[in-house]
Short mmCIF file of C-alpha atoms and ligand atoms in Angstrom, two decimals:
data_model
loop_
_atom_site.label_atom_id
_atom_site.label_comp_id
_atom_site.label_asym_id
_atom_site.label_seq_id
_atom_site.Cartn_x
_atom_site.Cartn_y
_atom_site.Cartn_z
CA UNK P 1 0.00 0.00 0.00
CA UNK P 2 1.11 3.41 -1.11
CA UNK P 3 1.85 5.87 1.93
CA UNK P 4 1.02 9.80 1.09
CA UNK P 5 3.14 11.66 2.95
CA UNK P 6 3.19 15.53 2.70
CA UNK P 7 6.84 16.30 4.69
CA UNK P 8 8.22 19.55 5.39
CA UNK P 9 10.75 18.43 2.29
CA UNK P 10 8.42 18.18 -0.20
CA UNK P 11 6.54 21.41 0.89
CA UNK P 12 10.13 22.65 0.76
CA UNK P 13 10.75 22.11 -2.52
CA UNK P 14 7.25 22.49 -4.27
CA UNK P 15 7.86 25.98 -2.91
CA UNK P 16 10.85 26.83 -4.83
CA UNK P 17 9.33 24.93 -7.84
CA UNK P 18 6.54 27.98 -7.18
CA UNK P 19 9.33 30.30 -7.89
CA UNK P 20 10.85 28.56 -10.88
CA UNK P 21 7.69 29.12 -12.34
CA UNK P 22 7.52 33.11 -11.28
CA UNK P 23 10.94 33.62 -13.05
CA UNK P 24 9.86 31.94 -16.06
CA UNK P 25 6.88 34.12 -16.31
CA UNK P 26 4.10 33.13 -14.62
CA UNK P 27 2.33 36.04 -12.98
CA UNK P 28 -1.49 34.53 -12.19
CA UNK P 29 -1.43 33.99 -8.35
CA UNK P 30 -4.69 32.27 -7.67
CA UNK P 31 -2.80 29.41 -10.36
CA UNK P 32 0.68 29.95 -8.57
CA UNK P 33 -1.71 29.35 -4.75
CA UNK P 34 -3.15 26.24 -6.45
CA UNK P 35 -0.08 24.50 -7.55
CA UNK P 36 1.38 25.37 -4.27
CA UNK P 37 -0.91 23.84 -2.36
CA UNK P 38 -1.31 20.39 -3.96
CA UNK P 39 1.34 17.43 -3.43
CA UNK P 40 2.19 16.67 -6.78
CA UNK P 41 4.50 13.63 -5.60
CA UNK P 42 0.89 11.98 -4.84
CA UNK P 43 -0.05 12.11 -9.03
CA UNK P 44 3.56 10.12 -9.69
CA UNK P 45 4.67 6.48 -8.57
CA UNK P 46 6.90 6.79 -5.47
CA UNK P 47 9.69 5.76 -7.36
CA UNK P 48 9.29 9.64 -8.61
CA UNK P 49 9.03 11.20 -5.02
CA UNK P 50 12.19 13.42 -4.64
CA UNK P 51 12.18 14.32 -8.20
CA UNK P 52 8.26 15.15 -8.58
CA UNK P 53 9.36 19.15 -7.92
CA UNK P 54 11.79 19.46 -10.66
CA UNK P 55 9.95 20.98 -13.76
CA UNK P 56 9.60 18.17 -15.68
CA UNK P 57 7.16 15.94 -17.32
CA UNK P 58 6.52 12.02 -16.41
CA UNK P 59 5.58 9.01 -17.46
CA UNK P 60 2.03 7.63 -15.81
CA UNK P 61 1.80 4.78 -17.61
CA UNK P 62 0.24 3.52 -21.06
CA UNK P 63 2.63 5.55 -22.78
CA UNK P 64 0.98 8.64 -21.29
CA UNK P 65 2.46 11.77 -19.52
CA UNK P 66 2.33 14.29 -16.48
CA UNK P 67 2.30 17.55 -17.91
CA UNK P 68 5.19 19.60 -16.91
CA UNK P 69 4.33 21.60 -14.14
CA UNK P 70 4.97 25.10 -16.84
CA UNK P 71 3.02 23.75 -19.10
CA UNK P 72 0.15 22.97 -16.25
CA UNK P 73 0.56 26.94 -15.20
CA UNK P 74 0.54 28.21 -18.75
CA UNK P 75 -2.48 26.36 -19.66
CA UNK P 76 -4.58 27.04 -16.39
CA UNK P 77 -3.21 31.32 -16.63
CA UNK P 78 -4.53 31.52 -20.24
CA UNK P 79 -7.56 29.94 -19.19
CA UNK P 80 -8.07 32.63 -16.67
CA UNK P 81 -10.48 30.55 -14.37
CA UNK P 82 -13.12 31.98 -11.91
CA UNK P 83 -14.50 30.06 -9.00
CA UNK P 84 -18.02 28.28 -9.98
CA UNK P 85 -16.36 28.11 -13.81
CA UNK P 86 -17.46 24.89 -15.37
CA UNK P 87 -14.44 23.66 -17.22
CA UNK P 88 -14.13 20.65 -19.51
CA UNK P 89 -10.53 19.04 -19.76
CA UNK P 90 -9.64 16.72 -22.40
CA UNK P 91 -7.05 14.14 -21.23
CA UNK P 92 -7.46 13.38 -17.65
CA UNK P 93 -4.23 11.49 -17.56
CA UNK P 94 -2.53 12.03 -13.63
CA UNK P 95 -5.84 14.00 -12.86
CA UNK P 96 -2.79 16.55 -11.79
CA UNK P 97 -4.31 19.07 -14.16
CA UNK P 98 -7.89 18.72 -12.84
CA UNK P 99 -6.95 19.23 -9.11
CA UNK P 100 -5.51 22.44 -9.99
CA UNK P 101 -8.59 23.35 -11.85
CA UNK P 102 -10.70 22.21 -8.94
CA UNK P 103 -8.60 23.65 -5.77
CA UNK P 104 -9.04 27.32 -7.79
CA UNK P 105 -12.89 26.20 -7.35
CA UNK P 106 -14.16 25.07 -10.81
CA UNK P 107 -16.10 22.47 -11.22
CA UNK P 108 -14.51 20.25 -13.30
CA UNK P 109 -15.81 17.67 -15.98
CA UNK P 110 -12.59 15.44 -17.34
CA UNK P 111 -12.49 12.87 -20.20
CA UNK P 112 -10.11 10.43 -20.44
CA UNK P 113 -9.86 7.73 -23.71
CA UNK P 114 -7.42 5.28 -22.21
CA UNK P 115 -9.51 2.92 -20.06
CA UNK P 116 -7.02 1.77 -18.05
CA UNK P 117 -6.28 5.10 -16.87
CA UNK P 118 -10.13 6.24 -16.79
CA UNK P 119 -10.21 2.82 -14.75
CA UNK P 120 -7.12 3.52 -12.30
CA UNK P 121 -8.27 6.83 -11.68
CA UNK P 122 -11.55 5.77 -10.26
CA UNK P 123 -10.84 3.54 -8.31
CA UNK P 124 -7.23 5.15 -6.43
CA UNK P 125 -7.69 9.37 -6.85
CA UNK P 126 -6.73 10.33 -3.63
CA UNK P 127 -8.37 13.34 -3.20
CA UNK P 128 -12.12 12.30 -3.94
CA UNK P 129 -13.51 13.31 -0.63
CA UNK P 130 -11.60 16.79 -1.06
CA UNK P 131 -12.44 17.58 -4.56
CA UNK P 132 -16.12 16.28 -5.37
CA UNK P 133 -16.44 19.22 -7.67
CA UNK P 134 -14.25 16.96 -10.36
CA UNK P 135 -16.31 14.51 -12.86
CA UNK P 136 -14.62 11.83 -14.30
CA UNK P 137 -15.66 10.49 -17.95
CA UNK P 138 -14.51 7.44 -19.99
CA UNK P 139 -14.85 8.62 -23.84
CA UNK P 140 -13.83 10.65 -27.10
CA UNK P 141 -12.75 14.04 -25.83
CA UNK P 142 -13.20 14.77 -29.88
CA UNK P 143 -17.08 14.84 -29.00
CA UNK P 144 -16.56 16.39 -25.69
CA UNK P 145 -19.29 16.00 -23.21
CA UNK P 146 -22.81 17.28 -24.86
CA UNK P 147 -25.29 16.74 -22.29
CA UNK P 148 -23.36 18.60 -19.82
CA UNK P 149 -22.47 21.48 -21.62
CA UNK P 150 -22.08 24.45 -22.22
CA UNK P 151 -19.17 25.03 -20.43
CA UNK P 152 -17.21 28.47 -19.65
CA UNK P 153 -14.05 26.84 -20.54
CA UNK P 154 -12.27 24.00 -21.99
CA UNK P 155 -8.87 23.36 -21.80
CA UNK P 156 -7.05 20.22 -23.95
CA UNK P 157 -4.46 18.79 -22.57
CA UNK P 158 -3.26 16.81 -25.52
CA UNK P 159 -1.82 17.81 -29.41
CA UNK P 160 -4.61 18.37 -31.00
CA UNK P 161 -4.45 17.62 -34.75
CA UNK P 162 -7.84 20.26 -35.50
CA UNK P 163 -9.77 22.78 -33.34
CA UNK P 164 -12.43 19.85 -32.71
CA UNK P 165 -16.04 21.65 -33.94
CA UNK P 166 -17.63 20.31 -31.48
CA UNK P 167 -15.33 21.37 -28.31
CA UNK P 168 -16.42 25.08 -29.74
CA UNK P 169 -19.48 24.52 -30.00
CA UNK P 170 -19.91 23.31 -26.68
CA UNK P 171 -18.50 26.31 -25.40
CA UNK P 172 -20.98 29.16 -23.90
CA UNK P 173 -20.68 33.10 -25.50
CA UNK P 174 -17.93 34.66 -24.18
CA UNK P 175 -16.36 31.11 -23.19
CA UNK P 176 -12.78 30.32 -23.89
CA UNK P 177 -10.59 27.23 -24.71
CA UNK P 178 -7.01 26.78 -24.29
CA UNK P 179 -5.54 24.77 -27.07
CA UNK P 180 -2.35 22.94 -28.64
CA UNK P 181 -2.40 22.52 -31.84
CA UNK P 182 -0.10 20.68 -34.26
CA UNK P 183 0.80 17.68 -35.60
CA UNK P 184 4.35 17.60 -35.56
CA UNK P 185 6.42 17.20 -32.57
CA UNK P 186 5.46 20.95 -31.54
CA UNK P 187 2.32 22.66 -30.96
CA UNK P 188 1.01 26.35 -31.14
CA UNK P 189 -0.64 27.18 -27.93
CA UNK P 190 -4.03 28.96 -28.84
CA UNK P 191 -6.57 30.53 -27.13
CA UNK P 192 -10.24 30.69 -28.40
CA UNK P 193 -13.03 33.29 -27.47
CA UNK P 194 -16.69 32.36 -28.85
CA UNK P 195 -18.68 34.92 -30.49
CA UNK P 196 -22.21 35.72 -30.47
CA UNK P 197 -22.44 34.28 -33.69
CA UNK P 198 -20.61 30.61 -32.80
CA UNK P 199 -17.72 31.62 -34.57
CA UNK P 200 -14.14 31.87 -32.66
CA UNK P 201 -11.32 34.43 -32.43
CA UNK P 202 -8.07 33.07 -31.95
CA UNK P 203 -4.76 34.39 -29.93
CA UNK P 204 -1.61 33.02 -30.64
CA UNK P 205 1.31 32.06 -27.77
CA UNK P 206 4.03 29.89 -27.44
CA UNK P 207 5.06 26.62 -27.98
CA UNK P 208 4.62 23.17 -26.58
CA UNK P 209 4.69 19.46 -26.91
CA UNK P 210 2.42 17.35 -25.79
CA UNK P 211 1.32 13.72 -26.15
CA UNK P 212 -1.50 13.18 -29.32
CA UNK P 213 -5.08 13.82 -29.08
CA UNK P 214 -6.24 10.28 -30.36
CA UNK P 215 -9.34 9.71 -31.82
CA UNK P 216 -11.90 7.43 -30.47
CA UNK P 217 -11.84 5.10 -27.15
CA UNK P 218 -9.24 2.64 -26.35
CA UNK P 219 -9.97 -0.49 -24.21
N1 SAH M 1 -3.97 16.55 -17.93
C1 SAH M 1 -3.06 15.42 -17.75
C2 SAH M 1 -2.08 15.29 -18.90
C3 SAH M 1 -2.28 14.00 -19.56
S1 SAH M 1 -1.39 13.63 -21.04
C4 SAH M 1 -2.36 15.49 -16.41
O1 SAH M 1 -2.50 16.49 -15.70
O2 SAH M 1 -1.69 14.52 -16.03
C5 SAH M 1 -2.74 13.59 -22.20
C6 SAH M 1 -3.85 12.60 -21.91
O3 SAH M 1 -4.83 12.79 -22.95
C7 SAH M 1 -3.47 11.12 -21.98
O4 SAH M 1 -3.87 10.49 -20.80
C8 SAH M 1 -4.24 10.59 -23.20
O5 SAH M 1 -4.67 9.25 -23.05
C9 SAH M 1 -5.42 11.55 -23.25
N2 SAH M 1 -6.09 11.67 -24.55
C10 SAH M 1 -5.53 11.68 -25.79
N3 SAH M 1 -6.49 11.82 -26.73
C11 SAH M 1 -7.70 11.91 -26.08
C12 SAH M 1 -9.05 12.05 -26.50
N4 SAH M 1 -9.41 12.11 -27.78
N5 SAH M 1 -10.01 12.10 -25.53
C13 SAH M 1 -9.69 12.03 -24.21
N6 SAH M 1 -8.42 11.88 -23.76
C14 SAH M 1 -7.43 11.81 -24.68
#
């Protein structure tokens, strides 16, 4: 059995990870509060503990990723959450990405397409009892969630080949998604705004790489 520990040391250190992330340019403190306040050695195998501060991405298994904690901040500071925000993520993955969505007090609606993870997830996510305001879905994040929308924000978490149609339309007026897109081993971080009339303007930003957005369910 796993043991969670949250020592002085790893408060320690996810505290000057906090300021790595202030020098290279994050400025949002409600995200910078978030990441701060969640054990991120808890989302990696313990075989990961003393290194889960460095900023760095991991492997969680099925060939899948943690995203690298900059990459976590970028995302969430573009996406310029509110509290009471419904936000849909695509690629659950660690669930690392969610927490910090739901500790700035979002509720949160996740899809994951690898079952195994969908399946691990469920059954060990530590912080259940702390977050109930995330939703965990097994399914095509290419078709997002329907019935549950629409949502203030979305935020993808994987290299999106296409702006998925549906992703904007599930998106409320004035609602924003925070995208990379790309299919080579870079992608263009964008950021959408819906119009009135359905459509999208786009903003430009920097570059990333990230796992594929995959089509489909995998069992
Ligand atoms: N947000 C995650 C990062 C996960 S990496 C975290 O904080 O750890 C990207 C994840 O997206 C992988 O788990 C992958 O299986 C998932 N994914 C890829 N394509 C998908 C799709 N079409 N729908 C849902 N999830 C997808």
């Amino acid at each position: 059995m796993r043991k969670y520990e949250d020592s002085y040391q790893h408060k320690g250190l996810r505290k000057k990870l906090i300021d790595v992330l202030r020098e290279k340019g994050i400025t949002d403190e409600s995200v910078l509060e978030a990441m701060n306040n969640i054990p991120r050695h808890y989302f990696l195998d313990s075989a990961f503990d003393k290194i889960a501060y460095e900023d760095r991405a991991f492997p969680i298994g099925e060939g899948q990723t943690i995203s690298q904690p900059y990459t976590v901040a970028y995302q969430t500071q573009l996406l310029q959450v509110k509290r009471l925000d419904k936000v849909l993520e695509i690629g659950t993955g660690s669930v690392y990405q969610a927490t910090v969505l739901a500790e700035m007090g979002a509720w949160v609606y996740t899809i994951e397409r690898q079952k195994k993870l969908y399946d691990h997830q469920q059954k060990s996510y530590h912080f259940k009892s702390r977050y109930p305001n995330i939703k965990f879905f097994y399914g095509d994040g290419f078709e997002g969630l329907p019935t549950y929308g629409p949502f203030d924000k979305v935020i993808i978490t994987a290299a999106a080949p296409f702006i998925p149609p549906k992703l904007v339309q599930q998106l409320k007026t004035g609602g924003q998604m925070v995208i990379p897109v790309g299919e080579g081993d870079m992608q263009r971080m964008l950021r959408l705004t819906k119009q009135p009339d359905g459509s999208a303007t786009e903003e430009a930003f920097d570059m990333f790489s990230f796992v594929p957005m995959l089509t489909g369910r995998n069992k």
